[in-house]
PDB file of C-alpha atoms in Angstrom:
ATOM      1  CA  TYR A   1    -143.233  63.113  48.837  1.00 92.00           C
ATOM      2  CA  ASN A   2    -143.609  66.789  48.911  1.00 90.00           C
ATOM      3  CA  GLY A   3    -144.820  67.921  52.043  1.00 88.00           C
ATOM      4  CA  TYR A   4    -142.982  65.478  54.509  1.00 89.00           C
ATOM      5  CA  PRO A   5    -140.440  67.180  56.446  1.00 88.00           C
ATOM      6  CA  ALA A   6    -137.084  66.769  55.178  1.00 85.00           C
ATOM      7  CA  ASP A   7    -135.494  66.688  58.807  1.00 86.00           C
ATOM      8  CA  LYS A   8    -137.872  63.761  59.705  1.00 88.00           C
ATOM      9  CA  VAL A   9    -136.869  61.839  56.439  1.00 87.00           C
ATOM     10  CA  LYS A  10    -133.347  62.170  57.350  1.00 89.00           C
ATOM     11  CA  GLY A  11    -133.714  60.824  60.810  1.00 88.00           C
ATOM     12  CA  MET A  12    -135.929  58.049  59.284  1.00 86.00           C
ATOM     13  CA  GLN A  13    -133.087  57.088  56.934  1.00 89.00           C
ATOM     14  CA  GLN A  14    -130.745  56.822  59.685  1.00 91.00           C
ATOM     15  CA  ASP A  15    -132.983  54.752  61.748  1.00 88.00           C
ATOM     16  CA  MET A  16    -134.064  52.521  58.831  1.00 87.00           C
ATOM     17  CA  GLN A  17    -130.364  52.061  58.207  1.00 92.00           C
ATOM     18  CA  HIS A  18    -129.350  51.135  61.816  1.00 92.00           C
ATOM     19  CA  CYS A  19    -132.180  48.733  61.959  1.00 88.00           C
ATOM     20  CA  LEU A  20    -131.503  46.946  58.789  1.00 88.00           C
ATOM     21  CA  ASP A  21    -127.755  46.679  59.568  1.00 92.00           C
ATOM     22  CA  THR A  22    -128.902  45.162  62.852  1.00 91.00           C
ATOM     23  CA  LEU A  23    -131.664  43.045  61.705  1.00 87.00           C
ATOM     24  CA  ILE A  24    -130.075  41.371  58.598  1.00 86.00           C
ATOM     25  CA  PRO A  25    -126.282  41.988  59.012  1.00 90.00           C
ATOM     26  CA  GLU A  26    -125.916  38.874  56.601  1.00 85.00           C
ATOM     27  CA  ARG A  27    -126.792  41.526  53.874  1.00 85.00           C
ATOM     28  CA  LYS A  28    -125.779  44.977  53.021  1.00 87.00           C
ATOM     29  CA  PHE A  29    -128.630  47.507  52.171  1.00 87.00           C
ATOM     30  CA  VAL A  30    -127.915  51.021  51.491  1.00 90.00           C
ATOM     31  CA  VAL A  31    -130.614  53.516  52.369  1.00 91.00           C
ATOM     32  CA  LYS A  32    -130.486  56.569  50.269  1.00 90.00           C
ATOM     33  CA  LEU A  33    -132.726  59.508  50.203  1.00 88.00           C
ATOM     34  CA  LYS A  34    -133.977  60.744  46.815  1.00 88.00           C
ATOM     35  CA  ASP A  35    -135.493  64.459  45.794  1.00 85.00           C
ATOM     36  CA  THR A  36    -139.112  64.889  46.840  1.00 89.00           C
ATOM     37  CA  ILE A  37    -141.778  64.768  44.130  1.00 91.00           C
ATOM     38  CA  ASP A  38    -145.313  65.654  44.006  1.00 93.00           C
ATOM     39  CA  LEU A  39    -148.102  63.024  43.970  1.00 91.00           C
ATOM     40  CA  PRO A  40    -150.165  62.624  40.707  1.00 92.00           C
ATOM     41  CA  GLU A  41    -153.645  63.641  41.115  1.00 96.00           C
ATOM     42  CA  SER A  42    -154.761  60.185  39.793  1.00 96.00           C
ATOM     43  CA  CYS A  43    -153.787  58.547  43.091  1.00 97.00           C
ATOM     44  CA  TYR A  44    -156.194  60.744  45.154  1.00 97.00           C
ATOM     45  CA  TYR A  45    -159.433  59.270  46.053  1.00 96.00           C
ATOM     46  CA  LYS A  46    -162.116  62.228  46.517  1.00 96.00           C
ATOM     47  CA  PRO A  47    -164.983  60.384  48.326  1.00 95.00           C
ATOM     48  CA  ARG A  48    -162.830  59.771  51.239  1.00 94.00           C
ATOM     49  CA  SER A  49    -160.093  62.485  51.022  1.00 96.00           C
ATOM     50  CA  ARG A  50    -157.244  60.120  50.989  1.00 96.00           C
ATOM     51  CA  TRP A  51    -154.459  58.554  48.745  1.00 98.00           C
ATOM     52  CA  ARG A  52    -154.692  55.398  47.219  1.00 98.00           C
ATOM     53  CA  ALA A  53    -151.593  53.231  48.222  1.00 98.00           C
ATOM     54  CA  ASP A  54    -151.940  50.792  45.495  1.00 96.00           C
ATOM     55  CA  SER A  55    -151.940  53.777  42.972  1.00 97.00           C
ATOM     56  CA  ILE A  56    -148.879  55.234  44.581  1.00 97.00           C
ATOM     57  CA  ILE A  57    -147.089  51.928  44.171  1.00 96.00           C
ATOM     58  CA  HIS A  58    -148.123  51.575  40.591  1.00 95.00           C
ATOM     59  CA  TYR A  59    -146.987  55.241  39.936  1.00 95.00           C
ATOM     60  CA  GLN A  60    -143.689  54.600  41.482  1.00 94.00           C
ATOM     61  CA  ASN A  61    -143.002  51.561  39.631  1.00 92.00           C
ATOM     62  CA  ARG A  62    -143.519  53.612  36.338  1.00 92.00           C
ATOM     63  CA  ILE A  63    -141.111  56.172  37.532  1.00 89.00           C
ATOM     64  CA  ASP A  64    -138.362  53.626  38.445  1.00 86.00           C
ATOM     65  CA  GLY A  65    -138.862  49.887  38.061  1.00 79.00           C
ATOM     66  CA  LYS A  66    -135.090  49.116  38.745  1.00 85.00           C
ATOM     67  CA  ASN A  67    -134.796  50.108  42.263  1.00 87.00           C
ATOM     68  CA  TYR A  68    -136.636  49.974  45.355  1.00 91.00           C
ATOM     69  CA  ILE A  69    -138.576  52.997  46.211  1.00 93.00           C
ATOM     70  CA  MET A  70    -140.167  53.685  49.718  1.00 94.00           C
ATOM     71  CA  GLY A  71    -142.791  56.643  49.327  1.00 95.00           C
ATOM     72  CA  VAL A  72    -142.995  58.565  52.515  1.00 95.00           C
ATOM     73  CA  MET A  73    -145.808  60.784  53.123  1.00 95.00           C
ATOM     74  CA  SER A  74    -147.855  62.701  56.015  1.00 94.00           C
ATOM     75  CA  GLN A  75    -151.344  62.468  54.175  1.00 96.00           C
ATOM     76  CA  ASP A  76    -153.805  59.590  54.832  1.00 97.00           C
ATOM     77  CA  ILE A  77    -153.623  56.631  52.473  1.00 98.00           C
ATOM     78  CA  SER A  78    -155.680  53.564  52.007  1.00 97.00           C
ATOM     79  CA  THR A  79    -156.368  50.353  49.917  1.00 96.00           C
ATOM     80  CA  ALA A  80    -158.701  47.650  49.327  1.00 93.00           C
ATOM     81  CA  VAL A  81    -158.496  44.887  52.121  1.00 88.00           C
ATOM     82  CA  HIS A  82    -160.395  43.227  54.949  1.00 81.00           C
ATOM     83  CA  GLY A  83    -163.629  43.406  52.653  1.00 88.00           C
ATOM     84  CA  TYR A  84    -163.472  47.018  52.345  1.00 91.00           C
ATOM     85  CA  GLN A  85    -162.905  48.996  49.233  1.00 90.00           C
ATOM     86  CA  ASP A  86    -161.066  51.927  51.162  1.00 94.00           C
ATOM     87  CA  TRP A  87    -159.531  50.925  54.419  1.00 94.00           C
ATOM     88  CA  GLY A  88    -157.132  53.331  56.018  1.00 94.00           C
ATOM     89  CA  ILE A  89    -153.615  52.106  56.296  1.00 95.00           C
ATOM     90  CA  GLN A  90    -150.263  52.836  57.779  1.00 95.00           C
ATOM     91  CA  GLY A  91    -148.057  51.487  54.749  1.00 96.00           C
ATOM     92  CA  LEU A  92    -148.511  49.236  51.916  1.00 97.00           C
ATOM     93  CA  GLY A  93    -145.543  47.155  50.006  1.00 96.00           C
ATOM     94  CA  SER A  94    -145.455  45.204  47.004  1.00 95.00           C
ATOM     95  CA  MET A  95    -144.729  41.520  47.918  1.00 94.00           C
ATOM     96  CA  PRO A  96    -142.409  40.649  46.506  1.00 92.00           C
ATOM     97  CA  GLY A  97    -141.587  43.987  44.612  1.00 94.00           C
ATOM     98  CA  LYS A  98    -139.601  47.275  44.661  1.00 94.00           C
ATOM     99  CA  ASN A  99    -142.247  49.665  45.891  1.00 95.00           C
ATOM    100  CA  ALA A 100    -144.003  50.784  49.127  1.00 97.00           C
ATOM    101  CA  VAL A 101    -145.710  53.621  50.599  1.00 97.00           C
ATOM    102  CA  VAL A 102    -145.934  54.552  54.146  1.00 97.00           C
ATOM    103  CA  SER A 103    -147.748  57.436  55.958  1.00 96.00           C
ATOM    104  CA  SER A 104    -147.283  58.915  59.323  1.00 95.00           C
ATOM    105  CA  PHE A 105    -150.977  59.919  59.235  1.00 95.00           C
ATOM    106  CA  ARG A 106    -152.129  56.862  61.254  1.00 93.00           C
ATOM    107  CA  VAL A 107    -148.920  56.187  63.488  1.00 92.00           C
ATOM    108  CA  LYS A 108    -149.419  57.594  66.976  1.00 90.00           C
ATOM    109  CA  ASN A 109    -145.687  57.860  67.708  1.00 90.00           C
ATOM    110  CA  LYS A 110    -144.150  59.537  64.762  1.00 87.00           C
ATOM    111  CA  ALA A 111    -140.505  58.056  65.977  1.00 86.00           C
ATOM    112  CA  PHE A 112    -141.708  54.591  65.106  1.00 88.00           C
ATOM    113  CA  LEU A 113    -142.451  55.290  61.444  1.00 91.00           C
ATOM    114  CA  TYR A 114    -139.372  53.574  60.423  1.00 89.00           C
ATOM    115  CA  LYS A 115    -140.771  50.342  61.716  1.00 91.00           C
ATOM    116  CA  VAL A 116    -143.491  50.744  59.353  1.00 94.00           C
ATOM    117  CA  VAL A 117    -140.819  51.380  56.599  1.00 93.00           C
ATOM    118  CA  VAL A 118    -139.129  48.310  57.796  1.00 93.00           C
ATOM    119  CA  HIS A 119    -142.359  46.175  57.746  1.00 95.00           C
ATOM    120  CA  GLU A 120    -142.968  47.275  54.167  1.00 96.00           C
ATOM    121  CA  PHE A 121    -139.588  46.658  52.939  1.00 94.00           C
ATOM    122  CA  LEU A 122    -139.594  43.257  54.230  1.00 95.00           C
ATOM    123  CA  HIS A 123    -142.699  42.642  52.219  1.00 96.00           C
ATOM    124  CA  ASN A 124    -140.812  44.022  49.284  1.00 94.00           C
ATOM    125  CA  LEU A 125    -138.360  41.390  49.906  1.00 93.00           C
ATOM    126  CA  GLY A 126    -141.088  38.664  49.797  1.00 94.00           C
ATOM    127  CA  LEU A 127    -141.665  38.013  53.798  1.00 95.00           C
ATOM    128  CA  ASP A 128    -145.372  37.609  54.341  1.00 95.00           C
ATOM    129  CA  HIS A 129    -146.956  38.419  57.889  1.00 94.00           C
ATOM    130  CA  CYS A 130    -145.593  36.504  60.980  1.00 94.00           C
ATOM    131  CA  PRO A 131    -147.339  33.286  61.098  1.00 94.00           C
ATOM    132  CA  TYR A 132    -147.267  33.375  64.804  1.00 92.00           C
ATOM    133  CA  ASP A 133    -148.453  36.774  65.356  1.00 85.00           C
ATOM    134  CA  ASP A 134    -145.392  37.440  67.552  1.00 91.00           C
ATOM    135  CA  ARG A 135    -146.120  40.967  68.611  1.00 90.00           C
ATOM    136  CA  GLY A 136    -142.334  41.748  68.880  1.00 93.00           C
ATOM    137  CA  CYS A 137    -141.790  40.672  65.224  1.00 94.00           C
ATOM    138  CA  TYR A 138    -141.429  43.437  62.750  1.00 94.00           C
ATOM    139  CA  ILE A 139    -143.341  41.524  60.058  1.00 95.00           C
ATOM    140  CA  CYS A 140    -146.465  41.127  62.556  1.00 93.00           C
ATOM    141  CA  ASP A 141    -149.684  41.837  60.891  1.00 89.00           C
ATOM    142  CA  ALA A 142    -150.723  45.541  62.281  1.00 81.00           C
ATOM    143  CA  ASP A 143    -154.368  44.619  62.177  1.00 76.00           C
ATOM    144  CA  LYS A 144    -153.748  42.076  64.743  1.00 71.00           C
ATOM    145  CA  HIS A 145    -150.911  43.858  66.917  1.00 66.00           C
ATOM    146  CA  PRO A 146    -150.748  47.464  66.129  1.00 72.00           C
ATOM    147  CA  GLN A 147    -148.258  48.424  68.623  1.00 83.00           C
ATOM    148  CA  LEU A 148    -145.015  49.800  66.999  1.00 89.00           C
ATOM    149  CA  GLU A 149    -143.096  50.123  70.204  1.00 89.00           C
ATOM    150  CA  CYS A 150    -143.503  46.366  70.685  1.00 90.00           C
ATOM    151  CA  GLN A 151    -141.715  45.502  67.324  1.00 91.00           C
ATOM    152  CA  THR A 152    -137.978  45.291  67.920  1.00 91.00           C
ATOM    153  CA  ARG A 153    -136.758  42.221  65.821  1.00 92.00           C
ATOM    154  CA  LEU A 154    -137.817  39.508  63.429  1.00 94.00           C
ATOM    155  CA  CYS A 155    -138.771  35.846  65.190  1.00 95.00           C
ATOM    156  CA  GLU A 156    -136.789  33.072  64.545  1.00 95.00           C
ATOM    157  CA  HIS A 157    -139.015  31.721  61.997  1.00 96.00           C
ATOM    158  CA  CYS A 158    -139.183  34.998  60.101  1.00 96.00           C
ATOM    159  CA  LYS A 159    -135.669  35.552  60.114  1.00 94.00           C
ATOM    160  CA  LYS A 160    -135.043  31.846  58.577  1.00 94.00           C
ATOM    161  CA  GLU A 161    -137.416  32.550  55.873  1.00 94.00           C
ATOM    162  CA  LEU A 162    -136.149  36.063  54.998  1.00 93.00           C
ATOM    163  CA  LEU A 163    -132.581  34.793  54.965  1.00 91.00           C
ATOM    164  CA  GLY A 164    -133.682  31.891  52.654  1.00 92.00           C
ATOM    165  CA  LYS A 165    -135.393  34.735  50.421  1.00 88.00           C
ATOM    166  CA  ILE A 166    -132.455  36.913  50.280  1.00 81.00           C
ATOM    167  CA  LYS A 167    -129.814  34.135  49.571  1.00 77.00           C
ATOM    168  CA  GLY A 168    -127.847  34.824  46.595  1.00 51.00           C
ATOM    169  CA  ARG A 169    -129.700  38.250  45.591  1.00 51.00           C
ATOM    170  CA  SER A 170    -127.445  40.935  44.470  1.00 39.00           C
ATOM    171  CA  LYS A 171    -126.967  44.309  46.736  1.00 41.00           C
ATOM    172  CA  CYS A 172    -130.189  46.034  47.267  1.00 41.00           C
ATOM    173  CA  HIS A 173    -130.304  49.984  47.186  1.00 37.00           C
ATOM    174  CA  ARG A 174    -133.205  51.905  48.360  1.00 34.00           C
TER     175      ARG A 174
END
């Protein structure tokens, strides 16, 4: 989204492409950059001065319901979760679905933001959080293990489940 540095998006695109090529060599994903756009004011939550991730996902679905879209921004985002109406998050992805949004606002080491992107994309592909709470697994629940530097792979269970979900799907473009 407008306001996120173009050079950082380009680096994230390369990191994500490499990660997906390594993580799921059985499928070819093509990570593409699109022009930046403004967020609609209807997605802004004034009482807490943040953007509603669920509203952004619905907005992205309206502008393009055919392709996978990963919105990237630096502003704070939130959603209703864990019994809270407005919980600050790093990212949110439809599961399964074609839309997700991530924010660097809560990511301490910005170099690891691509891991949040991969995590949300895995939700788009239908993968739920790691049932073993494996802190090295990309799809580990951030509420339980928020250390992105530890996430370097899919555990065997999640990899097997993911391959079962993507088997037979046509090429996915982002």
